[in-house]
CSV table of C-alpha atoms in Angstrom, one decimal:
chain,number,residue,atom,x,y,z
A,14,MET,CA,-129.4,69.6,5.1
A,15,ARG,CA,-130.0,72.3,2.4
A,16,HIS,CA,-132.1,71.1,-0.5
A,17,PHE,CA,-131.2,72.7,-3.8
A,18,GLU,CA,-133.4,74.7,-6.3
A,19,VAL,CA,-134.1,72.2,-9.0
A,20,PRO,CA,-137.4,73.1,-10.8
A,21,LYS,CA,-140.1,70.9,-9.0
A,22,ASP,CA,-141.9,70.4,-12.5
A,23,MET,CA,-138.8,68.6,-13.7
A,24,ALA,CA,-137.5,65.3,-12.8
A,25,ILE,CA,-134.0,63.8,-12.2
A,26,LEU,CA,-133.2,60.3,-13.3
A,27,VAL,CA,-131.2,58.3,-10.9
A,28,THR,CA,-129.8,55.3,-12.4
A,29,GLY,CA,-128.8,52.7,-9.6
A,30,GLY,CA,-131.2,54.2,-7.4
A,31,ALA,CA,-131.9,50.7,-5.8
A,32,GLY,CA,-128.2,50.4,-4.8
A,33,TYR,CA,-126.3,51.8,-1.8
A,34,ILE,CA,-125.2,55.4,-2.6
A,35,GLY,CA,-127.9,55.8,-5.2
A,36,SER,CA,-130.8,55.2,-2.8
A,37,VAL,CA,-129.5,57.6,-0.3
A,38,VAL,CA,-129.3,60.3,-3.2
A,39,VAL,CA,-133.0,59.5,-4.1
A,40,ASP,CA,-134.0,59.8,-0.4
A,41,ASP,CA,-132.6,63.3,-0.2
A,42,LEU,CA,-134.0,64.4,-3.4
A,43,VAL,CA,-137.5,63.2,-2.6
A,44,ASP,CA,-137.3,64.8,0.7
A,45,GLY,CA,-136.3,67.9,-0.9
A,46,GLY,CA,-139.6,67.8,-2.9
A,47,HIS,CA,-138.3,66.9,-6.3
A,48,GLU,CA,-139.7,64.7,-8.8
A,49,VAL,CA,-137.3,61.5,-9.1
A,50,VAL,CA,-137.2,58.9,-11.7
A,51,VAL,CA,-135.2,55.7,-10.7
A,52,LEU,CA,-133.7,53.2,-13.2
A,53,ASP,CA,-132.4,50.0,-12.0
A,54,ASN,CA,-132.1,46.4,-13.3
A,55,LEU,CA,-132.1,45.0,-9.7
A,56,SER,CA,-129.0,42.8,-10.4
A,57,ARG,CA,-127.2,44.0,-7.6
A,58,GLY,CA,-129.7,46.6,-6.2
A,59,HIS,CA,-132.7,46.0,-4.0
A,60,ARG,CA,-136.3,47.0,-4.9
A,61,GLU,CA,-137.1,47.6,-1.2
A,62,SER,CA,-134.3,50.2,-1.2
A,63,VAL,CA,-136.1,52.3,-3.9
A,64,ASN,CA,-138.0,55.3,-2.3
A,65,GLU,CA,-141.7,54.6,-2.7
A,66,ARG,CA,-142.1,58.3,-3.6
A,67,SER,CA,-140.1,57.9,-6.7
A,68,ASN,CA,-141.1,56.8,-10.1
A,69,PHE,CA,-139.5,53.3,-10.7
A,70,TYR,CA,-138.3,51.7,-13.9
A,71,GLU,CA,-137.0,48.3,-13.8
A,72,GLY,CA,-134.5,47.8,-16.6
A,73,ASP,CA,-130.9,48.3,-18.2
A,74,ILE,CA,-129.2,51.7,-18.8
A,75,GLY,CA,-128.0,50.4,-22.1
A,76,ASP,CA,-131.5,49.7,-23.4
A,77,ARG,CA,-132.1,52.8,-25.6
A,78,GLY,CA,-135.6,52.0,-26.2
A,79,LEU,CA,-136.3,52.2,-22.4
A,80,ILE,CA,-134.3,55.4,-22.0
A,81,GLY,CA,-136.2,56.9,-24.8
A,82,ARG,CA,-139.6,56.1,-23.2
A,83,ILE,CA,-138.5,57.4,-19.8
A,84,CYS,CA,-137.5,60.6,-21.5
A,85,SER,CA,-141.0,60.8,-23.2
A,86,GLU,CA,-142.9,60.2,-20.0
A,87,ASN,CA,-140.9,62.3,-17.6
A,88,ASP,CA,-139.6,65.9,-18.2
A,89,LEU,CA,-135.9,65.2,-17.3
A,90,ASP,CA,-133.8,67.9,-16.2
A,91,ALA,CA,-130.6,66.1,-15.3
A,92,VAL,CA,-129.2,62.4,-14.7
A,93,MET,CA,-127.2,61.2,-11.8
A,94,HIS,CA,-125.6,58.1,-13.0
A,95,PHE,CA,-124.6,55.2,-10.2
A,96,SER,CA,-125.5,52.0,-12.2
A,97,ALA,CA,-122.2,50.3,-12.2
A,98,LEU,CA,-120.6,47.1,-11.3
A,99,ALA,CA,-117.8,47.8,-8.5
A,100,TYR,CA,-115.8,44.8,-7.3
A,101,VAL,CA,-112.1,45.2,-8.1
A,102,GLY,CA,-111.4,41.3,-7.8
A,103,GLU,CA,-114.6,40.5,-10.0
A,104,SER,CA,-113.3,43.0,-12.7
A,105,VAL,CA,-110.0,41.3,-12.9
A,106,GLU,CA,-111.6,38.0,-13.2
A,107,GLN,CA,-114.3,39.1,-15.7
A,108,PRO,CA,-113.1,42.1,-17.5
A,109,SER,CA,-115.7,41.7,-20.3
A,110,LEU,CA,-118.5,42.0,-17.7
A,111,TYR,CA,-117.2,45.2,-16.5
A,112,TYR,CA,-116.4,46.8,-19.9
A,113,ARG,CA,-119.9,46.0,-21.2
A,114,ASN,CA,-121.8,47.1,-18.1
A,115,ASN,CA,-120.0,50.1,-17.0
A,116,THR,CA,-118.5,51.4,-20.2
A,117,ILE,CA,-120.6,50.2,-23.2
A,118,GLN,CA,-124.0,50.5,-21.6
A,119,THR,CA,-123.2,54.0,-20.5
A,120,VAL,CA,-122.3,55.2,-23.8
A,121,SER,CA,-125.5,54.0,-25.0
A,122,LEU,CA,-127.3,55.9,-22.1
A,123,LEU,CA,-125.6,58.9,-22.9
A,124,ASP,CA,-126.3,58.7,-26.8
A,125,GLU,CA,-130.1,58.4,-25.9
A,126,LEU,CA,-129.9,61.1,-23.4
A,127,ILE,CA,-128.4,63.6,-26.0
A,128,ALA,CA,-130.8,62.4,-28.6
A,129,ASN,CA,-133.6,63.6,-26.0
A,130,ASP,CA,-131.8,66.9,-25.1
A,131,VAL,CA,-130.9,65.8,-21.6
A,132,ARG,CA,-127.3,67.1,-21.1
A,133,LYS,CA,-126.5,67.6,-17.4
A,134,PHE,CA,-124.9,64.5,-16.1
A,135,VAL,CA,-123.4,63.8,-12.5
A,136,PHE,CA,-121.3,60.7,-13.0
A,137,SER,CA,-120.3,58.3,-10.1
A,138,SER,CA,-116.7,57.9,-10.9
A,139,THR,CA,-113.8,56.5,-8.6
A,140,CYS,CA,-110.3,57.1,-7.2
A,141,ALA,CA,-109.6,53.7,-9.0
A,142,THR,CA,-109.0,55.5,-12.0
A,143,TYR,CA,-105.7,57.0,-10.8
A,144,GLY,CA,-104.0,53.5,-10.1
A,145,GLU,CA,-101.0,53.2,-7.9
A,146,PRO,CA,-100.1,56.5,-6.5
A,147,GLN,CA,-97.0,58.5,-7.6
A,148,ARG,CA,-97.7,60.9,-4.8
A,149,LEU,CA,-100.1,61.7,-2.0
A,150,PRO,CA,-102.6,62.9,-1.3
A,151,LEU,CA,-104.2,62.4,-4.9
A,152,ASP,CA,-105.4,65.4,-6.5
A,153,GLU,CA,-107.2,65.8,-9.9
A,154,THR,CA,-103.9,66.3,-11.7
A,155,HIS,CA,-102.4,63.0,-11.0
A,156,PRO,CA,-102.0,60.8,-13.9
A,157,GLN,CA,-104.8,58.2,-14.3
A,158,ASN,CA,-103.4,54.7,-15.0
A,159,PRO,CA,-105.7,52.1,-13.3
A,160,GLU,CA,-104.5,49.1,-11.9
A,161,ASN,CA,-107.8,46.9,-12.5
A,162,PRO,CA,-110.6,46.8,-15.3
A,163,TYR,CA,-113.0,48.5,-12.8
A,164,GLY,CA,-110.9,51.6,-12.9
A,165,TRP,CA,-110.5,51.6,-16.6
A,166,SER,CA,-114.2,50.9,-17.2
A,167,LYS,CA,-114.9,54.3,-15.2
A,168,LEU,CA,-111.9,56.1,-16.8
A,169,PHE,CA,-113.1,55.3,-20.2
A,170,VAL,CA,-116.6,56.8,-19.4
A,171,GLU,CA,-114.7,59.9,-18.3
A,172,LYS,CA,-112.9,60.2,-21.5
A,173,VAL,CA,-116.2,59.7,-23.4
A,174,MET,CA,-118.0,62.5,-21.5
A,175,GLN,CA,-115.0,64.8,-22.3
A,176,ASP,CA,-115.6,64.1,-26.1
A,177,TYR,CA,-119.3,64.2,-25.9
A,178,ASP,CA,-119.0,67.7,-24.2
A,179,ARG,CA,-117.0,68.9,-27.2
A,180,ALA,CA,-119.0,67.4,-29.8
A,181,TYR,CA,-122.4,67.4,-28.3
A,182,GLY,CA,-122.8,70.1,-25.6
A,183,LEU,CA,-123.0,67.5,-22.7
A,184,ARG,CA,-122.1,69.0,-19.3
A,185,PHE,CA,-120.8,66.7,-16.4
A,186,VAL,CA,-119.4,66.5,-13.1
A,187,ALA,CA,-117.3,63.2,-12.6
A,188,LEU,CA,-117.2,62.6,-8.8
A,189,ARG,CA,-114.2,60.4,-8.2
A,190,TYR,CA,-115.0,58.6,-4.7
A,191,PHE,CA,-112.6,57.2,-2.4
A,192,ASN,CA,-114.1,54.5,0.0
A,193,ALA,CA,-117.9,55.0,0.5
A,194,CYS,CA,-119.0,53.9,3.7
A,195,GLY,CA,-121.4,54.3,6.9
A,196,ALA,CA,-125.1,54.3,7.0
A,197,THR,CA,-127.9,56.9,7.3
A,198,GLU,CA,-131.2,56.3,9.6
A,199,ARG,CA,-132.9,54.4,6.4
A,200,ARG,CA,-129.9,53.0,4.3
A,201,CYS,CA,-127.0,50.9,4.8
A,202,GLU,CA,-124.5,48.7,2.6
A,203,LEU,CA,-126.3,45.7,1.3
A,204,HIS,CA,-124.0,44.2,-1.2
A,205,ASP,CA,-124.2,40.4,-2.1
A,206,PRO,CA,-121.5,39.3,-2.0
A,207,GLU,CA,-120.3,41.9,0.6
A,208,THR,CA,-116.6,42.8,-0.2
A,209,HIS,CA,-116.2,46.2,1.6
A,210,LEU,CA,-114.0,46.4,4.6
A,211,ILE,CA,-116.2,48.0,7.3
A,212,PRO,CA,-119.3,45.9,6.7
A,213,LEU,CA,-117.2,42.7,6.9
A,214,ILE,CA,-115.4,43.9,10.0
A,215,LEU,CA,-118.8,44.5,11.5
A,216,ASP,CA,-120.4,41.3,10.4
A,217,THR,CA,-117.2,39.6,12.1
A,218,ALA,CA,-117.8,41.6,15.3
A,219,ALA,CA,-121.6,40.5,15.3
A,220,GLY,CA,-120.7,36.9,14.9
A,221,LYS,CA,-121.7,36.5,11.5
A,222,ARG,CA,-118.2,35.6,10.3
A,223,PRO,CA,-115.4,33.6,12.1
A,224,HIS,CA,-112.8,36.3,11.2
A,225,ILE,CA,-112.0,39.2,9.1
A,226,SER,CA,-109.6,38.5,6.3
A,227,VAL,CA,-106.8,41.1,5.7
A,228,PHE,CA,-105.5,40.8,2.1
A,229,GLY,CA,-101.8,41.6,2.2
A,230,GLY,CA,-99.5,42.5,5.0
A,231,ASP,CA,-96.4,43.4,2.8
A,232,TYR,CA,-97.5,46.7,1.6
A,233,PRO,CA,-95.1,49.8,1.7
A,234,THR,CA,-97.1,51.2,4.4
A,235,ALA,CA,-96.3,51.4,8.3
A,236,ASP,CA,-98.2,48.4,9.4
A,237,GLY,CA,-97.9,46.5,5.9
A,238,THR,CA,-101.6,46.7,5.2
A,239,ALA,CA,-103.3,48.8,2.5
A,240,ILE,CA,-104.4,52.4,3.3
A,241,ARG,CA,-107.6,53.9,2.3
A,242,ASP,CA,-109.8,57.1,2.5
A,243,TYR,CA,-113.0,56.7,4.0
A,244,ILE,CA,-116.0,59.0,3.4
A,245,HIS,CA,-119.5,58.7,4.8
A,246,VAL,CA,-122.3,57.8,2.4
A,247,SER,CA,-124.3,61.3,3.5
A,248,ASP,CA,-121.2,63.4,2.5
A,249,LEU,CA,-121.1,61.8,-0.8
A,250,THR,CA,-124.9,62.5,-1.2
A,251,ARG,CA,-124.4,66.5,-0.4
A,252,ALA,CA,-121.6,66.4,-3.2
A,253,HIS,CA,-124.1,65.1,-5.7
A,254,LEU,CA,-126.5,67.6,-5.1
A,255,LEU,CA,-124.0,70.5,-5.0
A,256,ALA,CA,-122.7,69.1,-8.5
A,257,LEU,CA,-126.3,69.2,-9.8
A,258,GLU,CA,-126.7,72.9,-8.5
A,259,TYR,CA,-123.2,73.6,-10.2
A,260,LEU,CA,-124.5,72.4,-13.6
A,261,ARG,CA,-127.8,74.1,-13.4
A,262,ASP,CA,-126.0,77.3,-12.7
A,263,GLY,CA,-124.1,76.9,-15.9
A,264,GLY,CA,-120.8,75.3,-14.5
A,265,SER,CA,-118.6,73.7,-17.1
A,266,SER,CA,-117.6,70.1,-17.0
A,267,THR,CA,-115.3,68.9,-14.5
A,268,ALA,CA,-113.8,66.0,-12.1
A,269,ALA,CA,-113.4,66.2,-8.5
A,270,ASN,CA,-112.2,63.9,-5.8
A,271,LEU,CA,-114.3,63.1,-3.0
A,272,GLY,CA,-112.4,62.0,0.3
A,273,ASN,CA,-111.7,63.1,3.8
A,274,GLY,CA,-108.1,63.5,3.1
A,275,THR,CA,-107.0,61.1,5.8
A,276,GLY,CA,-106.0,57.6,5.1
A,277,PHE,CA,-106.5,54.6,7.6
A,278,SER,CA,-104.9,51.1,7.1
A,279,VAL,CA,-107.0,48.0,7.3
A,280,LEU,CA,-105.4,47.1,10.6
A,281,GLU,CA,-106.4,50.8,12.0
A,282,VAL,CA,-109.9,50.2,10.8
A,283,ILE,CA,-110.1,46.9,12.6
A,284,GLU,CA,-108.9,48.6,15.8
A,285,ALA,CA,-111.4,51.4,15.6
A,286,SER,CA,-114.2,48.8,15.2
A,287,ARG,CA,-113.1,46.9,18.2
A,288,LYS,CA,-113.4,50.4,20.2
A,289,VAL,CA,-116.7,51.2,18.7
A,290,THR,CA,-118.3,47.7,19.1
A,291,GLY,CA,-116.4,46.5,22.2
A,292,LYS,CA,-116.0,43.1,20.3
A,293,ASP,CA,-113.0,41.0,19.8
A,294,ILE,CA,-112.6,40.9,16.0
A,295,PRO,CA,-110.4,38.0,14.9
A,296,VAL,CA,-108.1,38.5,11.9
A,297,ALA,CA,-106.7,36.4,9.3
A,298,MET,CA,-104.0,37.5,7.0
A,299,GLU,CA,-104.3,36.3,3.4
A,300,PRO,CA,-102.1,37.3,0.3
A,301,ARG,CA,-102.6,40.4,-1.6
A,302,ARG,CA,-105.5,40.6,-4.1
A,303,PRO,CA,-104.7,41.5,-7.7
A,304,GLY,CA,-105.3,45.0,-8.7
A,305,ASP,CA,-105.3,46.5,-5.3
A,306,PRO,CA,-103.0,49.7,-4.8
A,307,SER,CA,-101.2,50.1,-1.7
A,308,SER,CA,-102.4,53.6,-0.6
A,309,LEU,CA,-105.3,55.8,-1.9
A,310,VAL,CA,-105.7,59.2,-0.1
A,311,ALA,CA,-107.6,62.1,-1.4
A,312,ASN,CA,-106.9,65.7,-2.0
A,313,ALA,CA,-110.4,67.0,-2.2
A,314,ALA,CA,-109.6,70.8,-2.3
A,315,LYS,CA,-111.2,71.1,-5.8
A,316,ALA,CA,-114.5,69.8,-4.5
A,317,SER,CA,-114.4,72.8,-2.0
A,318,GLU,CA,-113.3,75.2,-4.3
A,319,VAL,CA,-115.7,74.5,-7.2
A,320,LEU,CA,-118.8,73.0,-5.6
A,321,GLY,CA,-118.4,74.4,-2.1
A,322,TRP,CA,-118.4,70.9,-0.6
A,323,LYS,CA,-116.4,69.5,2.4
A,324,PRO,CA,-117.0,66.3,4.4
A,325,GLU,CA,-118.9,66.9,7.7
A,326,ILE,CA,-118.2,63.2,9.2
A,327,THR,CA,-114.4,62.8,9.3
A,328,SER,CA,-114.0,60.6,12.2
A,329,ILE,CA,-113.4,56.9,11.5
A,330,GLU,CA,-114.9,55.8,14.7
A,331,GLU,CA,-118.2,58.0,13.7
A,332,ILE,CA,-118.3,56.5,10.4
A,333,ILE,CA,-118.1,53.0,11.8
A,334,ARG,CA,-120.6,53.8,14.6
A,335,SER,CA,-123.2,54.8,12.2
A,336,ALA,CA,-123.0,51.4,10.4
A,337,TRP,CA,-122.8,49.4,13.6
A,338,GLN,CA,-125.9,51.3,15.1
A,339,TRP,CA,-127.8,50.5,11.9
A,340,GLY,CA,-126.9,47.0,12.0
A,341,GLN,CA,-128.0,46.6,15.8
A,342,LYS,CA,-131.2,48.4,15.0
A,343,ASP,CA,-131.8,45.8,12.1
A,344,ALA,CA,-130.9,43.0,14.3
A,345,VAL,CA,-133.5,44.0,17.0
A,346,SER,CA,-136.1,44.4,14.3
A,347,GLN,CA,-135.5,41.0,12.9
A,348,LYS,CA,-135.8,39.5,16.4
A,349,SER,CA,-139.0,41.3,17.1
A,350,GLY,CA,-140.4,40.5,13.7
């Protein structure tokens, strides 16, 4: 992949660099010869996922003293912000946790960055800011009315960044992910608990779970199950690097969707997984979960026009295969170890 012309004598701070997407971004930045600083409190991330060639700090993004020390000890050029809690169901049950972690702490982070004259910010946002679609596919002009506290916690940060742009000169790109998935040669999803569909399906295929639960069979979709747009983690990574280049070239603040533009229902993903794995995957139908929209599919034309980005891995089978192969490789290494 192409590596971008970030000054090698300046550092990029990656918050949440011990997590799924953040760790892949750190790998690509380090592979490109860039100085990378990782900040993660390891509450959901994994220390072993932090690239050993990065400069690691353990702590909270809302700790202004720590952020100030990171700024003083490293010549920061920009920040890529991945630190967030991201379970929809948990956000409905514990909204305070999500507003404090995702919104309030991010505001503290922004305040300290601006105090240290760090004003380029790539933000990991979400399609959950849109809520139940009024039209599909979703573009960036669609009204934002989240269905759950997770979506609101991200939308509030987008609004804060807009105000900070006007008042303090912060320049940002908010990347609204659809469903991140898949694996690279070095990284895969390692959530605890795991709530994402594809790894849960593959755990079922591997015999680690008795069945895959499908939450809701009465949505207004062709087969009654929810539809989502799945995007490979390596495609997300490229978008972040392009967003950083865009800001370094003087680009103005913006938001862009990241998705494939094709939606697959839960049952379609299960069937594709059966084809990839050759395994029988038992299904248990469960009631809907609160806060889940029926269908989320991206119009990512703006990311193409503004950032020069488009997804390269668009086949749901290829996405599933990357995660399955990673899991099989890991299983073999565990047996041999």
